[in-house]
Short mmCIF file of C-alpha atoms and ligand atoms in Angstrom, two decimals:
data_model
loop_
_atom_site.label_atom_id
_atom_site.label_comp_id
_atom_site.label_asym_id
_atom_site.label_seq_id
_atom_site.Cartn_x
_atom_site.Cartn_y
_atom_site.Cartn_z
CA MET A 199 13.93 27.61 6.48
CA THR A 200 10.39 25.98 6.89
CA VAL A 201 9.65 22.31 6.02
CA SER A 202 6.20 20.95 5.61
CA SER A 203 4.88 17.60 4.26
CA ALA A 204 1.39 16.55 3.20
CA PRO A 205 -0.03 13.22 2.25
CA GLY A 206 -1.40 11.78 -1.11
CA LYS A 207 -4.59 9.80 -1.24
CA VAL A 208 -6.79 7.31 -3.02
CA TYR A 209 -10.43 7.59 -3.73
CA LEU A 210 -12.64 4.99 -2.19
CA PHE A 211 -15.64 6.37 -4.19
CA GLY A 212 -16.58 9.37 -6.13
CA GLU A 213 -13.96 11.01 -8.48
CA HIS A 214 -15.07 12.91 -11.24
CA ALA A 215 -18.86 12.94 -9.81
CA VAL A 216 -17.64 15.29 -7.19
CA VAL A 217 -16.81 17.86 -9.62
CA TYR A 218 -20.58 18.13 -10.26
CA GLY A 219 -21.61 18.23 -6.61
CA GLU A 220 -21.95 14.66 -5.84
CA PRO A 221 -20.28 13.32 -2.75
CA ALA A 222 -16.74 11.59 -2.69
CA VAL A 223 -14.80 9.69 -0.19
CA PRO A 224 -11.06 9.94 -0.68
CA CYS A 225 -8.65 8.65 1.84
CA ALA A 226 -5.18 9.97 2.74
CA ILE A 227 -2.35 7.61 2.34
CA GLU A 228 1.15 7.54 3.75
CA ARG A 229 3.04 8.65 0.79
CA ARG A 230 4.10 12.14 1.17
CA ALA A 231 5.10 15.30 -0.73
CA ARG A 232 7.86 17.26 1.53
CA VAL A 233 8.32 20.91 0.62
CA THR A 234 11.47 23.16 1.94
CA VAL A 235 11.06 26.66 1.66
CA ASN A 236 13.54 29.40 2.22
CA ARG A 237 12.83 33.21 1.85
CA ARG A 238 14.87 35.12 -0.83
CA GLU A 239 16.21 38.47 -0.77
CA ASP A 240 14.42 39.35 -4.06
CA ASP A 241 10.89 38.67 -5.21
CA ARG A 242 11.82 35.70 -7.62
CA LEU A 243 10.80 31.98 -7.22
CA ARG A 244 13.20 29.24 -7.69
CA VAL A 245 11.81 25.78 -7.72
CA GLN A 246 13.92 22.45 -7.45
CA ALA A 247 12.36 19.09 -7.52
CA ASP A 248 14.72 16.09 -7.15
CA ASP A 249 12.43 13.18 -6.92
CA LEU A 250 9.07 13.55 -8.55
CA SER A 251 9.09 10.37 -10.65
CA LEU A 252 11.01 12.64 -13.03
CA ASP A 253 14.85 12.95 -13.47
CA GLY A 254 14.47 16.20 -11.53
CA PHE A 255 14.41 19.67 -12.50
CA THR A 256 15.34 23.23 -11.40
CA VAL A 257 13.74 26.38 -12.56
CA GLU A 258 14.03 29.76 -11.87
CA TYR A 259 11.67 32.52 -12.78
CA GLY A 260 10.35 35.78 -11.74
CA GLY A 261 6.79 34.79 -10.64
CA THR A 262 5.26 33.45 -13.98
CA THR A 263 5.68 30.17 -15.61
CA ASP A 264 7.04 31.81 -18.86
CA ALA A 265 10.52 30.34 -18.12
CA ARG A 266 10.69 26.71 -19.22
CA PRO A 267 13.62 24.39 -17.91
CA ASP A 268 15.79 22.95 -20.37
CA VAL A 269 15.51 19.28 -19.25
CA ASP A 270 14.59 15.92 -20.56
CA VAL A 271 11.33 14.95 -19.10
CA PRO A 272 7.75 15.16 -20.36
CA GLU A 273 6.98 18.94 -20.60
CA ASN A 274 3.39 18.63 -19.61
CA LEU A 275 4.41 17.16 -16.21
CA ILE A 276 6.99 19.93 -15.70
CA GLU A 277 4.44 22.61 -16.69
CA ALA A 278 1.83 20.94 -14.49
CA ALA A 279 4.34 20.95 -11.54
CA MET A 280 5.57 24.56 -12.03
CA GLY A 281 1.83 25.82 -12.59
CA TYR A 282 0.78 24.48 -9.25
CA VAL A 283 3.79 25.88 -7.17
CA ASP A 284 3.48 29.23 -8.97
CA GLU A 285 -0.22 29.53 -7.99
CA ALA A 286 0.31 28.24 -4.62
CA ILE A 287 3.00 30.92 -4.10
CA GLU A 288 0.37 33.58 -5.41
CA GLN A 289 -2.02 32.39 -2.76
CA VAL A 290 0.69 32.67 -0.12
CA ARG A 291 1.39 36.34 -1.20
CA ASP A 292 -2.36 36.90 -1.15
CA VAL A 293 -3.19 35.42 2.43
CA THR A 294 -0.01 37.03 4.01
CA GLY A 295 -0.35 40.36 2.17
CA ASP A 296 3.56 40.26 1.24
CA ARG A 297 3.23 40.62 -2.51
CA ASP A 298 6.96 40.93 -2.92
CA ALA A 299 7.84 37.58 -1.40
CA GLY A 300 10.30 35.72 -3.18
CA PHE A 301 11.40 31.94 -2.37
CA ASP A 302 13.67 29.15 -2.94
CA VAL A 303 11.33 26.08 -3.02
CA THR A 304 12.44 22.38 -2.82
CA ILE A 305 10.05 19.55 -3.43
CA GLU A 306 10.60 15.87 -2.63
CA SER A 307 7.70 13.66 -3.24
CA ASP A 308 7.24 9.87 -2.97
CA ILE A 309 3.95 10.26 -4.78
CA PRO A 310 4.05 9.62 -8.64
CA LEU A 311 3.02 12.89 -10.69
CA GLY A 312 -0.45 12.86 -12.15
CA ALA A 313 -1.00 9.15 -11.34
CA GLY A 314 -4.24 9.53 -9.17
CA LEU A 315 -2.76 9.74 -5.82
CA GLY A 316 -3.07 13.44 -5.26
CA SER A 317 0.48 14.37 -5.96
CA SER A 318 -0.44 18.01 -6.98
CA ALA A 319 -2.77 18.58 -3.91
CA ALA A 320 0.03 17.22 -1.69
CA VAL A 321 2.68 19.58 -3.18
CA VAL A 322 0.34 22.44 -2.84
CA VAL A 323 -0.85 22.01 0.52
CA ALA A 324 2.81 21.57 1.92
CA ALA A 325 4.07 24.47 -0.16
CA ILE A 326 1.36 26.85 0.98
CA ASP A 327 1.81 25.71 4.77
CA ALA A 328 5.74 26.15 4.59
CA ALA A 329 5.74 29.18 2.59
CA THR A 330 3.22 31.11 4.91
CA ARG A 331 4.97 29.96 8.05
CA GLU A 332 8.32 31.23 6.29
CA LEU A 333 6.66 34.65 6.43
CA GLY A 334 5.59 34.20 10.02
CA VAL A 335 1.88 33.44 9.40
CA SER A 336 0.38 29.92 10.50
CA LEU A 337 -2.74 29.02 8.77
CA GLU A 338 -5.56 27.09 10.31
CA THR A 339 -6.19 23.62 8.56
CA ASP A 340 -9.62 25.01 6.98
CA GLU A 341 -7.80 28.08 5.63
CA LEU A 342 -4.91 25.93 4.31
CA ALA A 343 -7.46 23.56 2.50
CA GLU A 344 -9.35 26.59 1.20
CA ARG A 345 -6.09 28.31 -0.36
CA ALA A 346 -4.89 24.83 -1.82
CA TYR A 347 -8.25 24.32 -3.45
CA ARG A 348 -8.03 27.78 -4.89
CA THR A 349 -4.76 26.92 -6.28
CA GLU A 350 -5.99 23.71 -7.96
CA HIS A 351 -9.24 25.66 -9.22
CA ALA A 352 -7.25 28.29 -11.01
CA VAL A 353 -4.51 25.78 -12.43
CA GLN A 354 -7.35 23.28 -13.68
CA SER A 355 -9.34 26.13 -15.29
CA GLY A 356 -12.08 26.04 -12.81
CA GLN A 357 -12.50 22.16 -13.01
CA ALA A 358 -11.60 20.95 -9.39
CA SER A 359 -13.51 19.92 -6.48
CA ARG A 360 -12.27 20.37 -2.82
CA ALA A 361 -11.85 16.59 -2.30
CA ASP A 362 -8.03 16.27 -3.07
CA THR A 363 -7.01 19.45 -1.18
CA PHE A 364 -9.02 18.88 1.85
CA CYS A 365 -8.11 15.28 2.45
CA SER A 366 -4.30 16.29 2.00
CA ALA A 367 -4.44 18.88 4.40
CA THR A 368 -6.65 17.10 7.08
CA GLY A 369 -5.55 13.44 6.50
CA GLY A 370 -7.77 10.49 7.30
CA ALA A 371 -10.88 9.57 5.38
CA VAL A 372 -13.08 12.44 4.44
CA ARG A 373 -16.27 13.15 2.72
CA VAL A 374 -16.68 16.07 0.26
CA GLU A 375 -19.87 17.27 -1.26
CA GLY A 376 -19.58 20.59 -2.89
CA GLU A 377 -18.41 23.00 -0.09
CA ASP A 378 -19.32 20.59 2.68
CA CYS A 379 -15.96 18.86 3.70
CA ARG A 380 -15.74 16.85 6.81
CA ALA A 381 -13.90 13.88 8.32
CA LEU A 382 -15.22 10.31 8.35
CA GLU A 383 -14.43 7.69 10.93
CA ALA A 384 -12.97 4.90 8.76
CA PRO A 385 -11.67 1.36 9.87
CA ASP A 386 -8.09 0.37 8.96
CA LEU A 387 -8.76 -0.55 5.37
CA PRO A 388 -6.36 -3.18 3.59
CA LEU A 389 -5.51 -0.91 0.66
CA VAL A 390 -3.47 -2.07 -2.05
CA VAL A 391 -2.27 0.36 -4.79
CA GLY A 392 -1.15 -0.67 -8.46
CA PHE A 393 0.68 1.79 -10.60
CA ASP A 394 1.21 1.38 -14.18
CA GLY A 395 4.18 3.94 -14.40
CA GLY A 396 1.89 6.50 -16.39
CA ALA A 397 0.01 9.56 -15.70
CA GLY A 398 -3.18 11.12 -16.95
CA ASP A 399 -4.01 14.86 -17.69
CA THR A 400 -6.62 15.85 -15.05
CA GLY A 401 -7.75 18.83 -16.82
CA GLU A 402 -8.31 16.78 -20.05
CA LEU A 403 -10.00 13.97 -18.35
CA VAL A 404 -12.35 16.27 -16.42
CA GLY A 405 -13.04 18.12 -19.49
CA GLY A 406 -13.80 14.77 -21.28
CA VAL A 407 -16.34 13.77 -18.75
CA ARG A 408 -17.87 17.36 -18.87
CA GLY A 409 -18.35 17.19 -22.57
CA LEU A 410 -19.91 13.73 -22.29
CA ARG A 411 -22.22 14.63 -19.53
CA GLU A 412 -23.26 17.70 -21.65
CA GLN A 413 -24.00 15.40 -24.70
CA TYR A 414 -25.37 12.36 -23.45
CA ASP A 415 -27.98 11.78 -20.94
CA PHE A 416 -26.44 8.36 -19.98
CA ALA A 417 -23.40 10.21 -18.76
CA ALA A 418 -25.39 12.63 -16.59
CA ASP A 419 -27.12 9.54 -15.13
CA THR A 420 -23.83 7.88 -14.68
CA VAL A 421 -22.58 10.66 -12.48
CA ALA A 422 -25.71 10.72 -10.47
CA SER A 423 -25.46 7.08 -9.96
CA ILE A 424 -21.87 7.44 -8.78
CA GLY A 425 -23.28 9.86 -6.27
CA ASP A 426 -25.76 7.17 -4.98
CA LEU A 427 -23.14 4.58 -4.86
CA VAL A 428 -21.08 6.84 -2.78
CA ARG A 429 -23.82 7.28 -0.21
CA GLN A 430 -24.19 3.54 0.08
CA GLY A 431 -20.41 3.37 0.33
CA GLU A 432 -20.56 5.77 3.27
CA ARG A 433 -22.92 3.43 5.21
CA ALA A 434 -20.71 0.41 4.26
CA LEU A 435 -17.60 2.31 5.68
CA ALA A 436 -19.60 3.02 8.88
CA ALA A 437 -20.35 -0.52 9.27
CA ASN A 438 -16.93 -1.68 8.47
CA ASP A 439 -18.45 -3.89 5.80
CA ILE A 440 -15.37 -4.70 3.70
CA ASP A 441 -17.20 -7.02 1.33
CA GLU A 442 -19.91 -4.39 0.49
CA LEU A 443 -17.18 -1.64 0.25
CA GLY A 444 -15.37 -3.95 -2.38
CA ARG A 445 -18.56 -4.54 -4.36
CA LEU A 446 -19.39 -0.77 -4.55
CA MET A 447 -15.77 -0.13 -5.74
CA ASN A 448 -16.15 -2.47 -8.49
CA PHE A 449 -19.37 -0.93 -9.54
CA ASN A 450 -17.73 2.44 -9.34
CA HIS A 451 -14.72 1.26 -11.52
CA GLY A 452 -17.50 0.28 -14.02
CA LEU A 453 -19.18 3.53 -14.21
CA LEU A 454 -15.95 5.45 -14.44
CA SER A 455 -15.15 3.28 -17.54
CA ALA A 456 -18.49 4.17 -18.97
CA LEU A 457 -17.33 7.77 -18.57
CA GLY A 458 -14.31 7.02 -20.64
CA VAL A 459 -11.64 7.46 -18.11
CA SER A 460 -10.33 4.10 -17.44
CA ALA A 461 -7.32 2.73 -19.56
CA ARG A 462 -6.18 -0.59 -20.70
CA SER A 463 -3.49 -0.78 -18.10
CA LEU A 464 -5.78 0.31 -15.37
CA ASP A 465 -8.56 -2.53 -16.52
CA SER A 466 -5.82 -4.93 -16.39
CA MET A 467 -4.42 -4.17 -13.03
CA VAL A 468 -8.20 -4.00 -11.91
CA TRP A 469 -8.92 -7.39 -13.03
CA ALA A 470 -5.47 -8.75 -11.86
CA ALA A 471 -6.61 -7.71 -8.44
CA ARG A 472 -9.95 -9.25 -8.66
CA ASP A 473 -8.67 -12.41 -9.91
CA ALA A 474 -6.22 -12.67 -6.93
CA GLY A 475 -9.26 -12.47 -4.60
CA ALA A 476 -9.36 -8.65 -3.74
CA THR A 477 -12.77 -7.68 -2.38
CA GLY A 478 -12.91 -4.85 -4.99
CA ALA A 479 -10.67 -2.83 -7.21
CA LYS A 480 -11.08 0.50 -8.99
CA LEU A 481 -9.05 3.14 -10.67
CA THR A 482 -8.31 6.03 -8.47
CA GLY A 483 -8.25 9.74 -9.30
CA ALA A 484 -8.50 11.21 -12.55
CA GLY A 485 -7.69 8.21 -14.62
CA GLY A 486 -6.34 7.85 -18.16
CA GLY A 487 -3.25 5.87 -16.61
CA GLY A 488 -1.63 5.81 -13.18
CA CYS A 489 -3.12 3.95 -10.22
CA ILE A 490 -5.67 1.49 -9.10
CA VAL A 491 -6.72 0.85 -5.51
CA ALA A 492 -7.81 -2.60 -4.34
CA LEU A 493 -9.07 -3.95 -0.91
CA ASP A 494 -7.17 -7.16 0.15
CA SER A 495 -5.97 -8.11 3.66
CA THR A 496 -3.67 -10.76 2.19
CA ASP A 497 -0.53 -10.45 0.05
CA ALA A 498 -2.25 -11.99 -2.96
CA THR A 499 -3.35 -8.94 -4.77
CA GLU A 500 -0.02 -7.11 -4.16
CA THR A 501 1.96 -10.22 -5.45
CA ALA A 502 -0.40 -10.61 -8.55
CA LEU A 503 -0.17 -7.10 -9.36
CA SER A 504 3.73 -7.23 -9.35
CA PHE A 505 3.41 -9.96 -12.06
CA THR A 506 0.86 -8.10 -14.00
CA PRO A 507 2.25 -6.65 -17.49
CA GLY A 508 1.78 -3.01 -17.48
CA CYS A 509 2.19 -2.70 -13.67
CA VAL A 510 5.53 -0.93 -12.62
CA GLU A 511 4.90 -0.92 -8.94
CA SER A 512 2.53 -2.30 -6.31
CA PHE A 513 2.29 -1.71 -2.57
CA ARG A 514 0.16 -1.62 0.50
CA ALA A 515 -0.85 1.83 1.49
CA GLU A 516 -1.46 2.87 5.12
CA LEU A 517 -4.00 5.26 6.08
CA ALA A 518 -2.39 8.70 6.90
CA THR A 519 -4.12 9.76 10.02
CA GLU A 520 -2.39 13.04 10.10
CA GLY A 521 -2.75 15.65 7.17
CA VAL A 522 -0.11 18.41 6.87
CA LYS A 523 2.94 17.97 9.02
CA ARG A 524 5.22 20.86 10.21
CA LEU A 525 8.63 19.26 10.23
CA GLN A 526 10.63 22.20 10.85
C1 MEV B 282 -8.76 14.22 -9.44
O1 MEV B 282 -7.80 13.80 -8.38
C2 MEV B 282 -10.04 14.06 -8.92
C3 MEV B 282 -11.17 14.74 -9.87
O2 MEV B 282 -12.39 14.27 -9.18
C4 MEV B 282 -10.88 16.06 -10.08
C5 MEV B 282 -11.22 16.79 -8.89
O3 MEV B 282 -12.02 16.38 -7.92
O4 MEV B 282 -10.93 17.96 -8.69
C6 MEV B 282 -10.99 13.71 -11.28
#
């Protein structure tokens, strides 16, 4: 048996624009997916997930996602989770050369699914790391990040950046621009997260931005403006200028709204955070529903969010300095 965990993340800046080659700065947080893998005698795959903000599900299948579990949870979330694990195991078979390897995979996670905190990247990174080690192969972090990226790329029909998977594999704050992925020095940021209990469909949201960008010049300009703002954000991060970081996060949220990926619940949480005195607040991840991230070193934003209609959970997020962890 092998067990690995990997962290979720928030985007300080740059989601969506990163898909078109602009830079982005995501930051790993101490909310983790933990994946336990046991090799099977046969070539089948059995996936069990007990705690994915779902009621839990178990599904056993012969290497494809054809078999649907008969459980009362949103089908798109189950399909998404199964699709990611299925493709992650394909990457494991490919990188190890063991085409017939079958596994029992158990996923536990305290990162809500599809909510902008990088749940799929964390599950994929931890699953690939644990399953390769179960076959006696230990991947370097770069190779692990690459295989995890290929998994997301395949599942999201070619619409994925390296940001989520690289950040989850390496931990800390990172900068991703196309294929260039690197660690950033980051101060201990006072991150607060608000979660509306919902989820967005990353593929659909990324597709929506792609469509807008092809049809309207303003959308292409907006994507480029997000890139400019990320470059300014990097300078603010290096200077530990929290006020400027907050201002730029506010601008970034406005630009994401213009691209149609915010939601009423996300806007309410963003405004509640700003009214409570947060230095800045924005949605994080693909949007459509899910989470916002704010900067506030006091308790005011967390408290205000906990009383905001539409917010089901608010919490302080610690930077995860370590990416994938080998637990067993
Ligand atoms: C989703 O977590 C982040 C997006 O930028 C997509 C991606 O980078 O693959 C929306």
